Short mmCIF file of C-alpha atoms in Angstrom, two decimals:
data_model
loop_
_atom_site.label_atom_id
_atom_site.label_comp_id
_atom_site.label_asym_id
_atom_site.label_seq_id
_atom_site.Cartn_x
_atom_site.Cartn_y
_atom_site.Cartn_z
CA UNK A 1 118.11 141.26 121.31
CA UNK A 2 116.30 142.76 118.13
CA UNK A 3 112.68 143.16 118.69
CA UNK A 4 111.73 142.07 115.24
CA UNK A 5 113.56 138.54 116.19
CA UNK A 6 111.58 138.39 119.67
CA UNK A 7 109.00 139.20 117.72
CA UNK A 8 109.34 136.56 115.08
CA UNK A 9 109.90 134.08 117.18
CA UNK A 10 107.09 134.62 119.29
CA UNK A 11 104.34 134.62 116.55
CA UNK A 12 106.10 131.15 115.38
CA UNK A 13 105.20 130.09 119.14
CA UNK A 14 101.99 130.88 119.12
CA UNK A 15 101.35 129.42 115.37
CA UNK A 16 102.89 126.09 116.84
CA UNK A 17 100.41 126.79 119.95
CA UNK A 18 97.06 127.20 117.65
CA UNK A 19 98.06 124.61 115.12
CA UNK A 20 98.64 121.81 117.39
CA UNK A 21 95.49 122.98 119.95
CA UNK A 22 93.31 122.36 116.95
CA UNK A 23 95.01 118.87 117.30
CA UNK A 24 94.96 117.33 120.72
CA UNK A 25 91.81 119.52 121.71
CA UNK A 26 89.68 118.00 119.79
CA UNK A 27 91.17 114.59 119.50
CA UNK A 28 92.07 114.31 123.21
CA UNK A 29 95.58 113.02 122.43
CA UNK A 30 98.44 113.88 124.72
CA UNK A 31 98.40 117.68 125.72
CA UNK A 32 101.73 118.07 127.16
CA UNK A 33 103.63 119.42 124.10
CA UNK A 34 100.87 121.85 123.78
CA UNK A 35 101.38 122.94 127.43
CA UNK A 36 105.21 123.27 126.35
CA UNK A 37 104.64 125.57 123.77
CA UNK A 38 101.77 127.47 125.23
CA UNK A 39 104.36 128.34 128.18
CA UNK A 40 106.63 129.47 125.74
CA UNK A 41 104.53 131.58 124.03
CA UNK A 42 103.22 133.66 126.77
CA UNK A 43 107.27 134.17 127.88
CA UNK A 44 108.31 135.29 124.64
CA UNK A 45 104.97 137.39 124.12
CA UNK A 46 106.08 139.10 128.13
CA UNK A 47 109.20 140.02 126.75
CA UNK A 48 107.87 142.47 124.52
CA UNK A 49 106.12 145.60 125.22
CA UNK A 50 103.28 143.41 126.07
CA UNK A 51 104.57 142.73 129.49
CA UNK A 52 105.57 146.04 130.60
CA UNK A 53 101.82 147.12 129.53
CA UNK A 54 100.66 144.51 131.74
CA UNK A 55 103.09 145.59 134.48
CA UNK A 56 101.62 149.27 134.24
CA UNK A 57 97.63 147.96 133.89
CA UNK A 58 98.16 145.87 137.15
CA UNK A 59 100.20 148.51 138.85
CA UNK A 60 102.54 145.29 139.92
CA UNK A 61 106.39 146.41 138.86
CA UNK A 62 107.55 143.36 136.97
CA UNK A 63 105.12 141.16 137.36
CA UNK A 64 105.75 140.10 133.79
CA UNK A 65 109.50 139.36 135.09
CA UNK A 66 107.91 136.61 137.50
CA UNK A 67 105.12 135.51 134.32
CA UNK A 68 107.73 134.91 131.94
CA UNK A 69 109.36 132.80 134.39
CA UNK A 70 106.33 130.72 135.44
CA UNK A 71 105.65 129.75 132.01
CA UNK A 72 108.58 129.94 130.54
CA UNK A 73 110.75 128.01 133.09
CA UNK A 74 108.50 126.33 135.41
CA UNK A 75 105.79 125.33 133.26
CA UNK A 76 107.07 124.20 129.95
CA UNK A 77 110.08 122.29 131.26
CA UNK A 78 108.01 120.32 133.39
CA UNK A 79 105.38 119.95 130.47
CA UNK A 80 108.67 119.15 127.84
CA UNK A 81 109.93 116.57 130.36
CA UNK A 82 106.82 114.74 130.60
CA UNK A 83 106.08 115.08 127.14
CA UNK A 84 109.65 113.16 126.31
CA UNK A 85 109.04 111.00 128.86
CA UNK A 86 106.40 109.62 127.20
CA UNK A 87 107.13 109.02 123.91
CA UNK A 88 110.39 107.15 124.88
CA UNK A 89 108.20 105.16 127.39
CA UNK A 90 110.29 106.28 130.61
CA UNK A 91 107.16 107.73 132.35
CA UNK A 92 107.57 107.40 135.66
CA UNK A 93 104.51 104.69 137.01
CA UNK A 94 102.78 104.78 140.03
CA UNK A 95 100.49 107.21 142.02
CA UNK A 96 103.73 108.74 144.07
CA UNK A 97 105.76 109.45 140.70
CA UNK A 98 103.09 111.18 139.34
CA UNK A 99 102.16 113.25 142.47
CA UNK A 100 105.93 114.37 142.48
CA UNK A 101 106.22 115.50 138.64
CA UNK A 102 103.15 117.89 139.40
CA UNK A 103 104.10 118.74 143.54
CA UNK A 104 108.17 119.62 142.80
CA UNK A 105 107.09 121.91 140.34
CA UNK A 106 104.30 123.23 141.75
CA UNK A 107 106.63 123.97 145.33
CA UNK A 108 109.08 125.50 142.60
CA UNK A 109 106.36 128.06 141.78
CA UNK A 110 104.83 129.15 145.26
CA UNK A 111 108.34 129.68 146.33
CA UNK A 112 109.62 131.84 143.60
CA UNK A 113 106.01 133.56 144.07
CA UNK A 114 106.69 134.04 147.85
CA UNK A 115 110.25 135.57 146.92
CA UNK A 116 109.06 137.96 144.76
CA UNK A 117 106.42 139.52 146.62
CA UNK A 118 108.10 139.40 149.84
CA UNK A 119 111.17 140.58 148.95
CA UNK A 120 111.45 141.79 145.18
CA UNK A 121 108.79 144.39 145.22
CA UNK A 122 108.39 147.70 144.77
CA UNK A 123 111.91 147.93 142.89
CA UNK A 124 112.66 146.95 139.69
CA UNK A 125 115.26 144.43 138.40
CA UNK A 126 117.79 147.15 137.57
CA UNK A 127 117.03 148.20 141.41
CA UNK A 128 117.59 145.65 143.03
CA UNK A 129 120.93 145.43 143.23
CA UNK A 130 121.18 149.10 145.59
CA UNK A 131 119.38 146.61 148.10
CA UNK A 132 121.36 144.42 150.29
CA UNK A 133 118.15 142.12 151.37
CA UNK A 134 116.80 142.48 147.88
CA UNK A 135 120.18 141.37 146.56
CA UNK A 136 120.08 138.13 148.20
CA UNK A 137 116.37 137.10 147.62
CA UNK A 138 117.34 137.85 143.84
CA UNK A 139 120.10 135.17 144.52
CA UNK A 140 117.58 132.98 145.93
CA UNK A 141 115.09 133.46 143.71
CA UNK A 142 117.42 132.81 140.69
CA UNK A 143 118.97 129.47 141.90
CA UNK A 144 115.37 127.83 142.99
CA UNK A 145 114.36 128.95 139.75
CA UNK A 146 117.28 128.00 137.20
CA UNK A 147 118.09 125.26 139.76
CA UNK A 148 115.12 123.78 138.95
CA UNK A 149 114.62 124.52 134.92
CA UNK A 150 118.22 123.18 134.61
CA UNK A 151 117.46 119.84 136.34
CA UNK A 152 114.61 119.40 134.23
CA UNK A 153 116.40 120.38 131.33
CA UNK A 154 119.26 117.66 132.20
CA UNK A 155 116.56 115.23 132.57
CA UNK A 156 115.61 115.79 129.04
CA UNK A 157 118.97 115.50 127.29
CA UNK A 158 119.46 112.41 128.91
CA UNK A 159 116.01 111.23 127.64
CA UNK A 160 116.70 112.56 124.24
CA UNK A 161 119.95 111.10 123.88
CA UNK A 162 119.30 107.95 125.01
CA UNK A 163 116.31 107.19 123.26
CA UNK A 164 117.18 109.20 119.76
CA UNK A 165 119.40 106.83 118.55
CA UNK A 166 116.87 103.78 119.18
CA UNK A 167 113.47 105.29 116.98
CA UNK A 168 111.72 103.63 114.69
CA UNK A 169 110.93 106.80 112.82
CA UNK A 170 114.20 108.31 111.07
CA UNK A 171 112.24 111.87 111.65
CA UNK A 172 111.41 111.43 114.95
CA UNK A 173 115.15 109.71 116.32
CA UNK A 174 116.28 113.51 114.56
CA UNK A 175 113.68 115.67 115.91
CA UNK A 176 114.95 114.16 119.48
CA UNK A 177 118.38 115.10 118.92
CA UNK A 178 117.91 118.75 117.26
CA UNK A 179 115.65 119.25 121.05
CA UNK A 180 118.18 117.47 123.09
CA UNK A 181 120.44 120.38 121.47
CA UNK A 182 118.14 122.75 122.63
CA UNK A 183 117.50 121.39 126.11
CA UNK A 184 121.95 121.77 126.13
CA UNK A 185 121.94 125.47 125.39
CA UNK A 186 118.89 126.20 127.87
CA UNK A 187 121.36 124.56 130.33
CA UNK A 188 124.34 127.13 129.20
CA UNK A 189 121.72 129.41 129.45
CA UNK A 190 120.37 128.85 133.10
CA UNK A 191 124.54 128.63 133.99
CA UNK A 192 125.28 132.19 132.62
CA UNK A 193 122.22 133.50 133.97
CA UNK A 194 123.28 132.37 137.35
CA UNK A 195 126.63 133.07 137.18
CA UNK A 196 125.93 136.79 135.99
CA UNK A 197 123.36 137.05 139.01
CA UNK A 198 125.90 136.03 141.59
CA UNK A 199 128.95 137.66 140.31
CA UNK A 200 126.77 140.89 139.36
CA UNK A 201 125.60 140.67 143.59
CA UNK A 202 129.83 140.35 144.44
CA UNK A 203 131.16 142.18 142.26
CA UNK A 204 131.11 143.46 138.49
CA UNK A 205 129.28 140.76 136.94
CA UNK A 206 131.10 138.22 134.38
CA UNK A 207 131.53 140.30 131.75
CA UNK A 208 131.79 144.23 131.51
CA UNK A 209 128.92 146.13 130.56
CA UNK A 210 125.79 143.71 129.82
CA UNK A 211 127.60 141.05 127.50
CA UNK A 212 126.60 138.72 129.96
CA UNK A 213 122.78 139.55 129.04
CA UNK A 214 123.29 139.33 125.64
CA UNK A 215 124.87 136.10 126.11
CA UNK A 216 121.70 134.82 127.86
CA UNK A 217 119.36 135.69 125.65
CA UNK A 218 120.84 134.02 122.33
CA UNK A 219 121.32 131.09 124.41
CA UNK A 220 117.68 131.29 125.27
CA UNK A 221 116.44 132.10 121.57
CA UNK A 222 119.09 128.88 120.21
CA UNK A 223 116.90 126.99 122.87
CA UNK A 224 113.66 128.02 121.63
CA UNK A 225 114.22 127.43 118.02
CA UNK A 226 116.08 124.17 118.45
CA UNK A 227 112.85 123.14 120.72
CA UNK A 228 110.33 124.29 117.99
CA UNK A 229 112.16 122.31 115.34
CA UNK A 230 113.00 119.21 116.66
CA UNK A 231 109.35 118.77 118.27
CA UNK A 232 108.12 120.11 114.79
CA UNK A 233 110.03 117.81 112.65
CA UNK A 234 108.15 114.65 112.55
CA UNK A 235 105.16 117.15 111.28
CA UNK A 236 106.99 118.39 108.77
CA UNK A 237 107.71 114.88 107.70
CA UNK A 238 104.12 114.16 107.67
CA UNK A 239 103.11 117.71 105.66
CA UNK A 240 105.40 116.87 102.97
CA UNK A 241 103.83 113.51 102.76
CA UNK A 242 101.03 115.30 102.00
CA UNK A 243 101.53 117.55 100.00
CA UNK A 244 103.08 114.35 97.69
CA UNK A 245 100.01 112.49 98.02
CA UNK A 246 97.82 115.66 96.99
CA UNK A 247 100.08 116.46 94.19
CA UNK A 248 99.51 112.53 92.73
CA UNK A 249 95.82 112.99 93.45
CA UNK A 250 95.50 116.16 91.60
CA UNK A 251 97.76 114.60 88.31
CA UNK A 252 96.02 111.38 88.64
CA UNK A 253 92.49 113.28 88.33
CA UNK A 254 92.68 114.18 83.97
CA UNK A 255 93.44 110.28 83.71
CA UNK A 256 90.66 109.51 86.76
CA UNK A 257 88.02 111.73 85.26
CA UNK A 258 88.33 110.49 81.67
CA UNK A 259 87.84 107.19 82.42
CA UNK A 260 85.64 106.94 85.22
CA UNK A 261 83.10 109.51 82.58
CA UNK A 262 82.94 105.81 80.12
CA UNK A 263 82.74 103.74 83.45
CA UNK A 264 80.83 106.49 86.05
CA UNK A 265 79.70 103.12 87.43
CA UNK A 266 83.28 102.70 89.54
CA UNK A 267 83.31 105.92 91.31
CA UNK A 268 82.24 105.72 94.98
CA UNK A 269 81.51 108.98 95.35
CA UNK A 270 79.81 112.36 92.92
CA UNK A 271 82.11 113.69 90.82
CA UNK A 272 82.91 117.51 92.41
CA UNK A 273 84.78 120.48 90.40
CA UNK A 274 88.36 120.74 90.03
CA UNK A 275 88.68 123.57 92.47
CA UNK A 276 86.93 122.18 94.96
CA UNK A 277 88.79 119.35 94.85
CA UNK A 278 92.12 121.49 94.80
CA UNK A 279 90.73 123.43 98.37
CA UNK A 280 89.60 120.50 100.08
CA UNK A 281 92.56 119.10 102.21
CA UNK A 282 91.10 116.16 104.14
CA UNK A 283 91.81 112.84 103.93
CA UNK A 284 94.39 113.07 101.12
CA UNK A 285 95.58 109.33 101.54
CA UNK A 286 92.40 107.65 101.84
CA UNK A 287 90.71 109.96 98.30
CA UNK A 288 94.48 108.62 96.74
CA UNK A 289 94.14 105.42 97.54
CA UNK A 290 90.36 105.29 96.50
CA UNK A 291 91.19 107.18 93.09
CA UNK A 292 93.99 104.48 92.42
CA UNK A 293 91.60 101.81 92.68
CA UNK A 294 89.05 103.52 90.45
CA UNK A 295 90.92 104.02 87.55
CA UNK A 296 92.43 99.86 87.38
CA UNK A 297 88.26 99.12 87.73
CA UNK A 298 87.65 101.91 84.84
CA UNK A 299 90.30 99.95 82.75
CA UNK A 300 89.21 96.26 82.94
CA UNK A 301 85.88 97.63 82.47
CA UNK A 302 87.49 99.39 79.28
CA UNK A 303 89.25 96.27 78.62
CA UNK A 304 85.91 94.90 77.31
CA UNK A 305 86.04 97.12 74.24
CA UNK A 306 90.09 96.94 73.29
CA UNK A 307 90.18 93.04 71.33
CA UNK A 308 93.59 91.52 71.04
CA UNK A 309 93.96 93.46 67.03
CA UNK A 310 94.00 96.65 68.68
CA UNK A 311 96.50 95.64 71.97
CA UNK A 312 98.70 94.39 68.76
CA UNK A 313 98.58 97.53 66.98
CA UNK A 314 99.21 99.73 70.09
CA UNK A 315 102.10 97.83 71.18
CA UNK A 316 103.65 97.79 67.82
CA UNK A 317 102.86 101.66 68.00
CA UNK A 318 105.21 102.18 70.28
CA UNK A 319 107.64 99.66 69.30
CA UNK A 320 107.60 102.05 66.49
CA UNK A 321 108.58 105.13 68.04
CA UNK A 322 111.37 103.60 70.02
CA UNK A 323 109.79 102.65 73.33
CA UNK A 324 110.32 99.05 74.97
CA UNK A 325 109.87 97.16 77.67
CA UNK A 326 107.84 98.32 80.66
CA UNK A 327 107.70 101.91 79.01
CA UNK A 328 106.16 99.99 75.90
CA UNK A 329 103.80 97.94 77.69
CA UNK A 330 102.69 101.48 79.66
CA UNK A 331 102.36 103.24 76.52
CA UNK A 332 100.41 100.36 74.74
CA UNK A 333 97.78 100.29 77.03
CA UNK A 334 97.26 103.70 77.01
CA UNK A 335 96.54 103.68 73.89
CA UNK A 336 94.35 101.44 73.86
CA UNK A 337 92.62 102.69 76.46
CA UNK A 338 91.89 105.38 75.15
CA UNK A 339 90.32 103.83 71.79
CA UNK A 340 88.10 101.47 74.52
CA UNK A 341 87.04 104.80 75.90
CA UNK A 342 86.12 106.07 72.77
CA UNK A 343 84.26 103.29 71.84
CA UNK A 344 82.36 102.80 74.88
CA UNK A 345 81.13 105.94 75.02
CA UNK A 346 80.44 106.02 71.30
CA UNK A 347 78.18 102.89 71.79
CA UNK A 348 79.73 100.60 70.22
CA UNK A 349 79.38 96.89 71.49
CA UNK A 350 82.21 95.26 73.55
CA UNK A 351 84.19 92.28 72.51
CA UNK A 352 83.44 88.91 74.45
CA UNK A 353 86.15 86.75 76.13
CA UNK A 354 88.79 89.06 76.88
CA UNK A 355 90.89 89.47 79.96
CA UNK A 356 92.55 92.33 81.21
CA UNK A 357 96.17 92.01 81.10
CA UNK A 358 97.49 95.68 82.94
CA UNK A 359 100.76 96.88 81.53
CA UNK A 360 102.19 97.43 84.99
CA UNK A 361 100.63 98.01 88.83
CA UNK A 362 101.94 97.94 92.27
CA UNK A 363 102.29 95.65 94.70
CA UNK A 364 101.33 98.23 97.30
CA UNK A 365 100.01 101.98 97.26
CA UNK A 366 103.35 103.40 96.30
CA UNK A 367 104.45 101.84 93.36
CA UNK A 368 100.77 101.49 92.27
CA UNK A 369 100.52 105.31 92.45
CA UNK A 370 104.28 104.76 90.39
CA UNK A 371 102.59 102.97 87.78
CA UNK A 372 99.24 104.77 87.35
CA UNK A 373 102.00 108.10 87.16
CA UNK A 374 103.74 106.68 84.47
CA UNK A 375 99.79 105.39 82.86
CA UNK A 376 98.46 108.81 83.07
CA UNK A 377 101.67 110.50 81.57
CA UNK A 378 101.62 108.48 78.79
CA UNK A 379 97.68 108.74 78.30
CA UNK A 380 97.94 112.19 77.73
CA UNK A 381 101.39 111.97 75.22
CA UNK A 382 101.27 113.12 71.84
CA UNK A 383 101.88 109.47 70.87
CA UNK A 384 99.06 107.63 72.31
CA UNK A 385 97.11 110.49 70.51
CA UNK A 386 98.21 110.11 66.95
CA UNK A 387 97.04 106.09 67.88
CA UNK A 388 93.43 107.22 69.02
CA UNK A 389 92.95 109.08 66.10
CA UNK A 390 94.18 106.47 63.69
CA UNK A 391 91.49 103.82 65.54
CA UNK A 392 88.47 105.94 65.56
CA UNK A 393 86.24 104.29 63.12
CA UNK A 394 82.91 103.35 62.74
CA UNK A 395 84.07 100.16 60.95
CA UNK A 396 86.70 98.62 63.36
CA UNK A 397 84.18 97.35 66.07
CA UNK A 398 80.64 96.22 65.44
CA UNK A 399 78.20 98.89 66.20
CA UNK A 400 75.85 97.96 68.96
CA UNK A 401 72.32 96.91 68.23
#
């Protein structure tokens, strides 16, 4: 396997580690996943130089061998089958169940621990094989081991399978069938791996030369990246969610800032610079959702200052240029919104007995956000400009006193 890969995919292991530590470390959610991928991480990290460096600083030949194993096989399939367990609500109940998920693998781990300091040491894998004894407690060492990753492997498809189809979440019924693909090749993977280990003992091995390792180890990279997509999916779902809602917030903000500076009554909170504003990624949905309802208060506050002369004139406006319907009604009010603005902040006095009449709006958060879109675009038009300069005039309002 290229080195650049195993290296690729290891620093995408250990991103997934950090990013989702940050996550259920301080929030004290579920830490199984993160288990999952901190046992992969540490394998794929061992099967770089950085495992036969620790083989050399402990003076322990291949002690990365049995590492990469621990927390590659023992470790995060146990984790992964847990974790999957629980989000399609088949965790087993009871005191029993529970002692088992953590004893079986825990047994799988002292005994593949025994094996390889009893029998596996001083040689190296490649040595092995001139040993009859050592042969053998290879054998054994490979079947408790892959014996055991398989079965929980199996475990998983079935969980992924069954429960995939039956999500709520589109993402999520996706993300369990891209692992469950992934949980299938680590099976092909712990069959070739035991199958070259037996045949290589009896004979020649399955294939000449070392295809069979090759094999192996693109079984076990398809595993890993199917795993790391599939659990990563329903994140990625939720990023690009977010980066939608912070794109609206940012194009609402000309429209926002313009009227909330003739109304700075509305805003909730100080107004803060554009950049900081642009840096600041926290609680995108809730600063959306709070802008959204600042800038309808800004306009029937504004509302006071556009009489029903001027919403005539601005609708017929845009009737002029070709615009009807909803798009008309849109553009009207921005234009008159932006005379109100003009005039409010010029001082004159507003008109009395007038209701605010919005050209459009939502009946929830998304086609709100449509709407105030479509509001904010036209505010800023060439057309509703040519109407704000045609309606700035001392004479078409009463001054204030």
């Amino acid at each position: 396997m290229s080195p650049i890969l195993a290296a690729v995919i290891a620093l995408l292991l250990w991103i997934t580690t950090v990013w989702r530590a940050v996550r259920v470390w301080r929030k004290g959610v579920d830490r199984t996943l993160w288990w999952t991928f901190f046992g992969l991480a540490v394998m794929m990290t061992l099967r770089l130089p950085a495992g036969r460096v620790l083989d050399q600083w402990t003076g322990i030949t291949d002690l990365s061998y049995l590492l990469k194993h621990l927390f590659g096989g023992v470790l995060s399939s146990a984790t992964l089958l847990a974790f999957l367990r629980g989000v399609s609500g088949q965790s087993p109940k009871g005191r029993q169940a529970r002692t088992l998920r953590v004893v079986i693998p825990l047994v799988t781990a002292v005994i593949m621990t025994a094996l390889f300091l009893a029998e596996l040491q001083p040689y190296e894998t490649n040595k092995i094989f001139r040993d009859p004894t050592a042969r053998w407690a290879l054998v054994a060492y490979t079947v408790v081991f892959l014996g055991y990753l398989s079965s929980s492997l199996v475990g998983g498809i079935r969980v992924c399978w069954r429960w995939s189809g039956g999500s709520d979440s589109h993402s999520l019924g996706w993300g369990l069938r891209i692992i469950g693909g992934g949980l299938a090749a680590g099976v092909a993977y712990c069959i070739t791996r035991i199958a070259a280990i037996v045949t290589r003992v009896t004979g020649d091995g399955v294939f000449r030369g070392d295809v069979d390792d090759y094999v192996s180890t693109y079984l076990l990279m398809a595993a890993l990246l199917m795993i790391v997509t599939g659990s990563s999916l329903p994140a990625a779902v939720k990023l690009r969610a977010w980066h939608a809602e912070r794109t609206t917030l940012l194009r609402l903000r000309p429209l926002w800032r313009e009227l909330t500076d003739a109304t700075p009554s509305v805003r909730l909170n100080p107004m803060t610079s554009c950049a900081a504003e642009r840096l600041d990624p926290r609680h995108v949905h809730s600063r959306l959702y709070r802008r959204t309802i600042e800038i309808r208060d800004a306009a029937l506050s504004l509302s006071d200052y556009a009489p029903l002369y001027l919403r005539e004139e601005a609708m017929h406006h845009v009737q002029s240029h070709g615009l009807f319907g909803t798009q008309a009604a849109t553009a009207a009010e921005a234009c008159w919104l932006a005379v109100a603005r003009h005039s409010k902040l010029a001082g004159v006095s507003p008109a009395e007995h007038l209701e605010h009449q919005p050209a459009g709006g939502g009946t929830d958060l998304t086609t709100e956000i449509t709407a105030l879109t479509q509001l904010s675009d036209a505010y800023h038009s060439e057309l509703v400009r040519e109407f704000a300069d045609e309606f700035r005039h001392d004479d078409q309002m009463e001054p204030q006193a």
